[in-house]
Amino acid sequence: MVTASKTPARAGDPHVASGVLECPVPILERSEITIGHGGGGRLTEELLDKIFRPAFSNPALDCRHDGALLRTGGERLAFTTDSHVVSPLFFPGGDIGKVAVFGTVNDLAMCGARPLWLSAAFILEEGVSIDVLRRVVASMKSAAETAGVTIVTGDTKVVERGKGDGLYVTTAGVGLVDEGVSIGPARIEAGDVVILSGDIGRHGMAVMAVREGMAFEGAIESDCAPLVEPVAALLAEYLEVHCMRDLTRGGLATALIELAETRGLEIAVDERSIPVTEEVRGACEILGLDPLYVANEGRFICFVPEPSALAALAVLARSAPGGPPAIIGRVRDSSSGEVMLRRQVGAERILSRLSGEQLPRIC
Ligand code: MG
């Protein structure tokens, strides 16, 4: 949080304008935006901490959840937004439209909400084929039907040739949260069990295969899927769920680190319990990538108290895409705010944020 300078104001002081004391401008690691600022890693976090959060700080935003939880009248709403710049636009298992709809739906689901309404805004580059736009829109229609949401408003803008990359899609979503449902980072407790809903790394490797023309192209499909059903199934069983987070850019590792830092507790995970298919593991080895940091679009982690863990695992086993789910770790009674990983071999070590993204423009 930015605080006002305590030194007396002087003429010519850069923090003083029109005699009013202003906040000092936070120092950033870079003086201009790099592709790494979009990766969800350390550079993205720096933008959030030093530009966006100080400017917009409010109780809903400061919860650092997947969406904002808002009360209006007698209703509790979840509200979220996402921009999508994935390249290429089409890849095995999905496309930019499917990712846009499911990505927004999943952020609402992670708040414990029933997703209801979406907006869709398109930035189109002059020259992009109408057929491409038709295919993306048809995919969004189908994805919205699958997820049980309606696209109720939208916008279209066009930029000159060379000033876009085909098309970008920005979506926002609104859902309803039932009374009594309280899910978010603040509820994570020491002793909570961490459950992963399925295997990781497919989305990132599917996109990478097409982009780079790799030999394993087509062998790996994106995991892009809605998470509405497994979340509804967990809530229908009245299982106590403390927090959920979908794994997107930055992968499993970044999601765990964000939550450990936000809650200020230590999370310990065991790599041997994390499901990765042979195909994804092999592709990651070829490219020198760590599957823990590779993007997903249809997987999530949930934090549940120990007594609910086996029941939650059973619910996810029958409802979550990409299963079977697995218990991958626990929250420790330590305020380190770190994630400790036990690797296949060797001692436990701290998992750290990557600077940017292993694979830029993945969603
Ligand atoms: Mg999310």
GROMACS .gro file of C-alpha atoms and ligand atoms in nm:
model
  364
    1MET     CA    1   0.000   0.000   0.000
    2VAL     CA    2   0.129   0.343  -0.088
    3THR     CA    3   0.152   0.589   0.200
    4ALA     CA    4   0.186   0.964   0.184
    5SER     CA    5   0.532   1.108   0.247
    6LYS     CA    6   0.577   1.230   0.605
    7THR     CA    7   0.835   1.494   0.518
    8PRO     CA    8   0.711   1.854   0.497
    9ALA     CA    9   0.608   1.968   0.150
   10ARG     CA   10   0.860   2.188  -0.031
   11ALA     CA   11   0.833   2.387  -0.350
   12GLY     CA   12   0.962   2.172  -0.637
   13ASP     CA   13   0.902   1.847  -0.447
   14PRO     CA   14   0.792   1.590  -0.712
   15HIS     CA   15   0.527   1.457  -0.472
   16VAL     CA   16   0.360   1.795  -0.434
   17ALA     CA   17   0.116   1.933  -0.689
   18SER     CA   18  -0.091   2.247  -0.630
   19GLY     CA   19   0.012   2.245  -0.266
   20VAL     CA   20  -0.152   1.902  -0.208
   21LEU     CA   21   0.063   1.620  -0.072
   22GLU     CA   22   0.054   1.328  -0.317
   23CYS     CA   23   0.164   0.966  -0.289
   24PRO     CA   24   0.520   0.895  -0.404
   25VAL     CA   25   0.525   0.699  -0.731
   26PRO     CA   26   0.618   0.338  -0.648
   27ILE     CA   27   0.942   0.215  -0.805
   28LEU     CA   28   0.889  -0.069  -1.053
   29GLU     CA   29   1.148  -0.323  -1.170
   30ARG     CA   30   1.094  -0.211  -1.535
   31SER     CA   31   1.012   0.129  -1.681
   32GLU     CA   32   0.800  -0.013  -1.963
   33ILE     CA   33   0.561  -0.305  -2.017
   34THR     CA   34   0.725  -0.630  -2.130
   35ILE     CA   35   0.555  -0.950  -2.247
   36GLY     CA   36   0.641  -1.095  -1.904
   37HIS     CA   37   0.403  -0.850  -1.734
   38GLY     CA   38   0.117  -1.059  -1.881
   39GLY     CA   39   0.240  -1.393  -1.753
   40GLY     CA   40   0.079  -1.402  -1.411
   41GLY     CA   41   0.420  -1.427  -1.242
   42ARG     CA   42   0.633  -1.187  -1.043
   43LEU     CA   43   0.609  -0.902  -1.298
   44THR     CA   44   0.229  -0.924  -1.312
   45GLU     CA   45   0.216  -0.923  -0.932
   46GLU     CA   46   0.433  -0.611  -0.932
   47LEU     CA   47   0.184  -0.431  -1.161
   48LEU     CA   48  -0.103  -0.534  -0.932
   49ASP     CA   49   0.079  -0.431  -0.615
   50LYS     CA   50   0.223  -0.102  -0.737
   51ILE     CA   51  -0.023   0.026  -0.998
   52PHE     CA   52  -0.370  -0.130  -0.976
   53ARG     CA   53  -0.426  -0.215  -0.608
   54PRO     CA   54  -0.310   0.124  -0.472
   55ALA     CA   55  -0.531   0.303  -0.725
   56PHE     CA   56  -0.847   0.095  -0.690
   57SER     CA   57  -0.821  -0.044  -0.335
   58ASN     CA   58  -1.159  -0.140  -0.181
   59PRO     CA   59  -1.283  -0.429   0.035
   60ALA     CA   60  -1.406  -0.642  -0.260
   61LEU     CA   61  -1.084  -0.603  -0.461
   62ASP     CA   62  -0.859  -0.644  -0.158
   63CYS     CA   63  -0.989  -1.000  -0.100
   64ARG     CA   64  -0.771  -1.105  -0.400
   65HIS     CA   65  -1.026  -1.366  -0.504
   66ASP     CA   66  -1.106  -1.493  -0.856
   67GLY     CA   67  -1.396  -1.249  -0.866
   68ALA     CA   68  -1.550  -0.977  -0.650
   69LEU     CA   69  -1.820  -1.080  -0.402
   70LEU     CA   70  -2.086  -0.808  -0.376
   71ARG     CA   71  -2.410  -0.772  -0.187
   72THR     CA   72  -2.699  -0.582  -0.341
   73GLY     CA   73  -3.055  -0.588  -0.212
   74GLY     CA   74  -3.108  -0.938  -0.080
   75GLU     CA   75  -2.868  -1.101  -0.326
   76ARG     CA   76  -2.499  -1.191  -0.316
   77LEU     CA   77  -2.328  -1.151  -0.653
   78ALA     CA   78  -1.997  -1.267  -0.788
   79PHE     CA   79  -1.852  -1.046  -1.065
   80THR     CA   80  -1.538  -1.110  -1.271
   81THR     CA   81  -1.364  -1.014  -1.598
   82ASP     CA   82  -1.094  -1.156  -1.825
   83SER     CA   83  -0.916  -1.062  -2.147
   84HIS     CA   84  -0.804  -1.327  -2.394
   85VAL     CA   85  -0.511  -1.294  -2.634
   86VAL     CA   86  -0.421  -1.659  -2.697
   87SER     CA   87  -0.217  -1.728  -3.010
   88PRO     CA   88  -0.300  -1.921  -3.226
   89LEU     CA   89  -0.677  -1.865  -3.214
   90PHE     CA   90  -0.749  -2.237  -3.267
   91PHE     CA   91  -0.567  -2.531  -3.106
   92PRO     CA   92  -0.642  -2.897  -3.021
   93GLY     CA   93  -0.929  -2.909  -2.771
   94GLY     CA   94  -1.029  -2.544  -2.797
   95ASP     CA   95  -1.008  -2.192  -2.935
   96ILE     CA   96  -1.005  -1.835  -2.804
   97GLY     CA   97  -1.387  -1.824  -2.776
   98LYS     CA   98  -1.413  -2.142  -2.569
   99VAL     CA   99  -1.131  -2.025  -2.340
  100ALA     CA  100  -1.301  -1.686  -2.297
  101VAL     CA  101  -1.638  -1.831  -2.193
  102PHE     CA  102  -1.507  -2.111  -1.971
  103GLY     CA  103  -1.236  -1.892  -1.817
  104THR     CA  104  -1.493  -1.640  -1.695
  105VAL     CA  105  -1.743  -1.906  -1.591
  106ASN     CA  106  -1.469  -2.082  -1.393
  107ASP     CA  107  -1.368  -1.768  -1.204
  108LEU     CA  108  -1.733  -1.728  -1.096
  109ALA     CA  109  -1.750  -2.095  -0.997
  110MET     CA  110  -1.437  -2.051  -0.784
  111CYS     CA  111  -1.630  -1.790  -0.582
  112GLY     CA  112  -1.895  -2.054  -0.510
  113ALA     CA  113  -2.132  -1.876  -0.751
  114ARG     CA  114  -2.381  -2.011  -1.003
  115PRO     CA  115  -2.265  -1.836  -1.324
  116LEU     CA  116  -2.556  -1.668  -1.504
  117TRP     CA  117  -2.465  -1.385  -1.741
  118LEU     CA  118  -2.164  -1.292  -1.952
  119SER     CA  119  -2.059  -0.997  -2.164
  120ALA     CA  120  -1.829  -1.034  -2.465
  121ALA     CA  121  -1.625  -0.753  -2.621
  122PHE     CA  122  -1.430  -0.811  -2.943
  123ILE     CA  123  -1.128  -0.621  -3.070
  124LEU     CA  124  -1.095  -0.719  -3.437
  125GLU     CA  125  -0.800  -0.647  -3.661
  126GLU     CA  126  -0.870  -0.517  -4.009
  127GLY     CA  127  -0.823  -0.809  -4.249
  128VAL     CA  128  -0.924  -1.093  -4.019
  129SER     CA  129  -1.158  -1.327  -4.205
  130ILE     CA  130  -1.531  -1.322  -4.130
  131ASP     CA  131  -1.516  -1.701  -4.132
  132VAL     CA  132  -1.269  -1.696  -3.841
  133LEU     CA  133  -1.500  -1.462  -3.648
  134ARG     CA  134  -1.799  -1.688  -3.723
  135ARG     CA  135  -1.612  -1.993  -3.591
  136VAL     CA  136  -1.512  -1.815  -3.270
  137VAL     CA  137  -1.866  -1.687  -3.212
  138ALA     CA  138  -2.016  -2.034  -3.278
  139SER     CA  139  -1.771  -2.180  -3.028
  140MET     CA  140  -1.871  -1.920  -2.768
  141LYS     CA  141  -2.240  -1.998  -2.825
  142SER     CA  142  -2.177  -2.367  -2.773
  143ALA     CA  143  -1.956  -2.309  -2.465
  144ALA     CA  144  -2.216  -2.078  -2.308
  145GLU     CA  145  -2.487  -2.343  -2.357
  146THR     CA  146  -2.263  -2.610  -2.204
  147ALA     CA  147  -2.189  -2.393  -1.900
  148GLY     CA  148  -2.550  -2.279  -1.859
  149VAL     CA  149  -2.480  -1.907  -1.906
  150THR     CA  150  -2.622  -1.644  -2.143
  151ILE     CA  151  -2.417  -1.382  -2.326
  152VAL     CA  152  -2.639  -1.081  -2.265
  153THR     CA  153  -2.433  -0.782  -2.382
  154GLY     CA  154  -2.126  -0.706  -2.587
  155ASP     CA  155  -1.916  -0.466  -2.791
  156THR     CA  156  -1.716  -0.461  -3.116
  157LYS     CA  157  -1.417  -0.245  -3.207
  158VAL     CA  158  -1.183  -0.265  -3.507
  159VAL     CA  159  -0.816  -0.165  -3.520
  160GLU     CA  160  -0.606  -0.107  -3.831
  161ARG     CA  161  -0.419  -0.389  -4.004
  162GLY     CA  162  -0.098  -0.465  -3.813
  163LYS     CA  163  -0.227  -0.312  -3.490
  164GLY     CA  164  -0.389  -0.628  -3.353
  165ASP     CA  165  -0.335  -0.999  -3.398
  166GLY     CA  166  -0.655  -1.124  -3.557
  167LEU     CA  167  -0.888  -1.086  -3.266
  168TYR     CA  168  -0.895  -1.043  -2.890
  169VAL     CA  169  -1.193  -1.117  -2.666
  170THR     CA  170  -1.275  -0.963  -2.328
  171THR     CA  171  -1.547  -1.122  -2.119
  172ALA     CA  172  -1.710  -1.032  -1.790
  173GLY     CA  173  -1.946  -1.248  -1.588
  174VAL     CA  174  -2.202  -1.228  -1.310
  175GLY     CA  175  -2.323  -1.513  -1.091
  176LEU     CA  176  -2.530  -1.562  -0.778
  177VAL     CA  177  -2.387  -1.693  -0.452
  178ASP     CA  178  -2.626  -1.881  -0.226
  179GLU     CA  179  -2.673  -1.769   0.134
  180GLY     CA  180  -2.437  -1.957   0.364
  181VAL     CA  181  -2.172  -2.014   0.096
  182SER     CA  182  -1.844  -1.849   0.198
  183ILE     CA  183  -1.544  -1.941  -0.012
  184GLY     CA  184  -1.224  -1.739  -0.047
  185PRO     CA  185  -0.854  -1.709   0.040
  186ALA     CA  186  -0.930  -1.560   0.385
  187ARG     CA  187  -1.097  -1.887   0.492
  188ILE     CA  188  -0.791  -2.109   0.435
  189GLU     CA  189  -0.685  -2.261   0.769
  190ALA     CA  190  -0.384  -2.453   0.896
  191GLY     CA  191  -0.458  -2.823   0.859
  192ASP     CA  192  -0.666  -2.780   0.540
  193VAL     CA  193  -0.616  -3.050   0.278
  194VAL     CA  194  -0.533  -2.937  -0.079
  195ILE     CA  195  -0.714  -3.135  -0.351
  196LEU     CA  196  -0.623  -3.104  -0.722
  197SER     CA  197  -0.915  -3.184  -0.956
  198GLY     CA  198  -0.719  -3.360  -1.233
  199ASP     CA  199  -0.399  -3.381  -1.438
  200ILE     CA  200  -0.209  -3.060  -1.516
  201GLY     CA  201  -0.030  -2.890  -1.805
  202ARG     CA  202  -0.243  -2.988  -2.102
  203HIS     CA  203  -0.361  -2.646  -2.217
  204GLY     CA  204  -0.016  -2.490  -2.228
  205MET     CA  205   0.139  -2.781  -2.411
  206ALA     CA  206  -0.149  -2.811  -2.663
  207VAL     CA  207  -0.112  -2.443  -2.760
  208MET     CA  208   0.267  -2.464  -2.762
  209ALA     CA  209   0.262  -2.768  -2.993
  210VAL     CA  210   0.066  -2.580  -3.262
  211ARG     CA  211   0.258  -2.257  -3.220
  212GLU     CA  212   0.595  -2.422  -3.255
  213GLY     CA  213   0.493  -2.697  -3.501
  214MET     CA  214   0.616  -2.962  -3.259
  215ALA     CA  215   0.612  -3.333  -3.342
  216PHE     CA  216   0.364  -3.398  -3.061
  217GLU     CA  217   0.108  -3.160  -3.218
  218GLY     CA  218  -0.238  -3.316  -3.186
  219ALA     CA  219  -0.123  -3.570  -2.928
  220ILE     CA  220  -0.217  -3.335  -2.644
  221GLU     CA  221  -0.556  -3.163  -2.623
  222SER     CA  222  -0.627  -2.857  -2.411
  223ASP     CA  223  -0.807  -2.934  -2.085
  224CYS     CA  224  -1.037  -2.634  -2.151
  225ALA     CA  225  -1.362  -2.715  -1.966
  226PRO     CA  226  -1.627  -2.561  -1.740
  227LEU     CA  227  -1.592  -2.624  -1.365
  228VAL     CA  228  -1.955  -2.544  -1.282
  229GLU     CA  229  -2.061  -2.904  -1.228
  230PRO     CA  230  -1.791  -3.014  -0.981
  231VAL     CA  231  -1.838  -2.695  -0.777
  232ALA     CA  232  -2.217  -2.739  -0.771
  233ALA     CA  233  -2.168  -3.103  -0.668
  234LEU     CA  234  -1.941  -3.002  -0.376
  235LEU     CA  235  -2.192  -2.740  -0.257
  236ALA     CA  236  -2.489  -2.977  -0.301
  237GLU     CA  237  -2.325  -3.218  -0.056
  238TYR     CA  238  -2.291  -2.934   0.199
  239LEU     CA  239  -1.920  -3.011   0.223
  240GLU     CA  240  -1.717  -2.744   0.396
  241VAL     CA  241  -1.499  -2.586   0.126
  242HIS     CA  242  -1.271  -2.306   0.241
  243CYS     CA  243  -1.122  -2.188  -0.090
  244MET     CA  244  -1.104  -2.282  -0.457
  245ARG     CA  245  -0.885  -2.151  -0.740
  246ASP     CA  246  -0.876  -2.248  -1.106
  247LEU     CA  247  -0.531  -2.306  -1.253
  248THR     CA  248  -0.471  -2.081  -1.551
  249ARG     CA  249  -0.155  -1.899  -1.668
  250GLY     CA  250   0.131  -1.964  -1.430
  251GLY     CA  251  -0.010  -2.311  -1.360
  252LEU     CA  252  -0.051  -2.495  -1.032
  253ALA     CA  253   0.264  -2.347  -0.877
  254THR     CA  254   0.156  -1.984  -0.925
  255ALA     CA  255  -0.197  -2.049  -0.790
  256LEU     CA  256  -0.053  -2.209  -0.476
  257ILE     CA  257   0.197  -1.926  -0.425
  258GLU     CA  258  -0.074  -1.657  -0.466
  259LEU     CA  259  -0.292  -1.823  -0.204
  260ALA     CA  260  -0.008  -1.889   0.042
  261GLU     CA  261   0.096  -1.522   0.017
  262THR     CA  262  -0.260  -1.385   0.037
  263ARG     CA  263  -0.347  -1.594   0.344
  264GLY     CA  264  -0.001  -1.575   0.501
  265LEU     CA  265   0.014  -1.948   0.571
  266GLU     CA  266   0.251  -2.218   0.447
  267ILE     CA  267   0.131  -2.476   0.195
  268ALA     CA  268   0.324  -2.801   0.159
  269VAL     CA  269   0.275  -3.013  -0.154
  270ASP     CA  270   0.425  -3.341  -0.273
  271GLU     CA  271   0.520  -3.355  -0.642
  272ARG     CA  272   0.474  -3.734  -0.650
  273SER     CA  273   0.101  -3.690  -0.588
  274ILE     CA  274   0.047  -3.440  -0.874
  275PRO     CA  275  -0.103  -3.607  -1.184
  276VAL     CA  276   0.078  -3.531  -1.514
  277THR     CA  277   0.018  -3.745  -1.824
  278GLU     CA  278   0.314  -3.911  -1.996
  279GLU     CA  279   0.248  -3.699  -2.308
  280VAL     CA  280   0.261  -3.369  -2.116
  281ARG     CA  281   0.563  -3.478  -1.914
  282GLY     CA  282   0.748  -3.578  -2.234
  283ALA     CA  283   0.658  -3.253  -2.415
  284CYS     CA  284   0.772  -3.048  -2.114
  285GLU     CA  285   1.103  -3.234  -2.110
  286ILE     CA  286   1.162  -3.162  -2.479
  287LEU     CA  287   1.098  -2.790  -2.424
  288GLY     CA  288   1.268  -2.765  -2.085
  289LEU     CA  289   0.946  -2.659  -1.909
  290ASP     CA  290   0.821  -2.744  -1.561
  291PRO     CA  291   0.461  -2.878  -1.576
  292LEU     CA  292   0.391  -2.715  -1.240
  293TYR     CA  293   0.404  -2.374  -1.414
  294VAL     CA  294   0.226  -2.469  -1.738
  295ALA     CA  295  -0.122  -2.322  -1.801
  296ASN     CA  296  -0.447  -2.511  -1.755
  297GLU     CA  297  -0.806  -2.409  -1.844
  298GLY     CA  298  -1.018  -2.676  -1.675
  299ARG     CA  299  -0.852  -2.771  -1.347
  300PHE     CA  300  -0.874  -2.631  -0.996
  301ILE     CA  301  -0.750  -2.677  -0.645
  302CYS     CA  302  -0.973  -2.672  -0.341
  303PHE     CA  303  -0.892  -2.633   0.027
  304VAL     CA  304  -1.109  -2.836   0.262
  305PRO     CA  305  -1.080  -2.919   0.633
  306GLU     CA  306  -0.939  -3.267   0.699
  307PRO     CA  307  -1.274  -3.426   0.803
  308SER     CA  308  -1.429  -3.332   0.464
  309ALA     CA  309  -1.133  -3.433   0.247
  310LEU     CA  310  -1.226  -3.788   0.149
  311ALA     CA  311  -1.589  -3.696   0.079
  312ALA     CA  312  -1.475  -3.399  -0.138
  313LEU     CA  313  -1.233  -3.627  -0.322
  314ALA     CA  314  -1.517  -3.870  -0.396
  315VAL     CA  315  -1.744  -3.590  -0.525
  316LEU     CA  316  -1.469  -3.459  -0.755
  317ALA     CA  317  -1.389  -3.812  -0.877
  318ARG     CA  318  -1.739  -3.837  -1.025
  319SER     CA  319  -1.787  -3.476  -1.138
  320ALA     CA  320  -1.457  -3.304  -1.226
  321PRO     CA  321  -1.310  -3.314  -1.579
  322GLY     CA  322  -0.964  -3.468  -1.622
  323GLY     CA  323  -0.974  -3.680  -1.310
  324PRO     CA  324  -0.902  -3.869  -1.103
  325PRO     CA  325  -0.848  -3.591  -0.849
  326ALA     CA  326  -0.570  -3.618  -0.592
  327ILE     CA  327  -0.478  -3.493  -0.247
  328ILE     CA  328  -0.154  -3.308  -0.316
  329GLY     CA  329  -0.075  -3.135   0.012
  330ARG     CA  330  -0.173  -2.958   0.331
  331VAL     CA  331  -0.170  -2.613   0.486
  332ARG     CA  332   0.081  -2.585   0.768
  333ASP     CA  333   0.059  -2.392   1.091
  334SER     CA  334   0.331  -2.149   0.984
  335SER     CA  335   0.297  -1.786   0.880
  336SER     CA  336   0.576  -1.803   0.619
  337GLY     CA  337   0.335  -1.745   0.329
  338GLU     CA  338   0.546  -1.987   0.124
  339VAL     CA  339   0.485  -2.302  -0.076
  340MET     CA  340   0.712  -2.594   0.009
  341LEU     CA  341   0.747  -2.864  -0.257
  342ARG     CA  342   0.877  -3.213  -0.201
  343ARG     CA  343   1.021  -3.314  -0.540
  344GLN     CA  344   1.045  -3.668  -0.680
  345VAL     CA  345   1.393  -3.687  -0.534
  346GLY     CA  346   1.570  -3.470  -0.280
  347ALA     CA  347   1.465  -3.246   0.003
  348GLU     CA  348   1.174  -3.004   0.034
  349ARG     CA  349   1.229  -2.665  -0.127
  350ILE     CA  350   1.049  -2.334  -0.164
  351LEU     CA  351   0.847  -2.286  -0.484
  352SER     CA  352   0.895  -1.936  -0.623
  353ARG     CA  353   0.711  -1.725  -0.879
  354LEU     CA  354   0.857  -1.713  -1.227
  355SER     CA  355   0.941  -1.365  -1.346
  356GLY     CA  356   0.692  -1.382  -1.634
  357GLU     CA  357   0.530  -1.676  -1.810
  358GLN     CA  358   0.704  -1.985  -1.946
  359LEU     CA  359   0.475  -1.954  -2.250
  360PRO     CA  360   0.344  -1.604  -2.330
  361ARG     CA  361  -0.007  -1.547  -2.473
  362ILE     CA  362  -0.140  -1.881  -2.359
  363CYS     CA  363  -0.493  -1.763  -2.274
  364MG      MG  364  -0.904  -1.771  -1.180
   0.00000   0.00000   0.00000
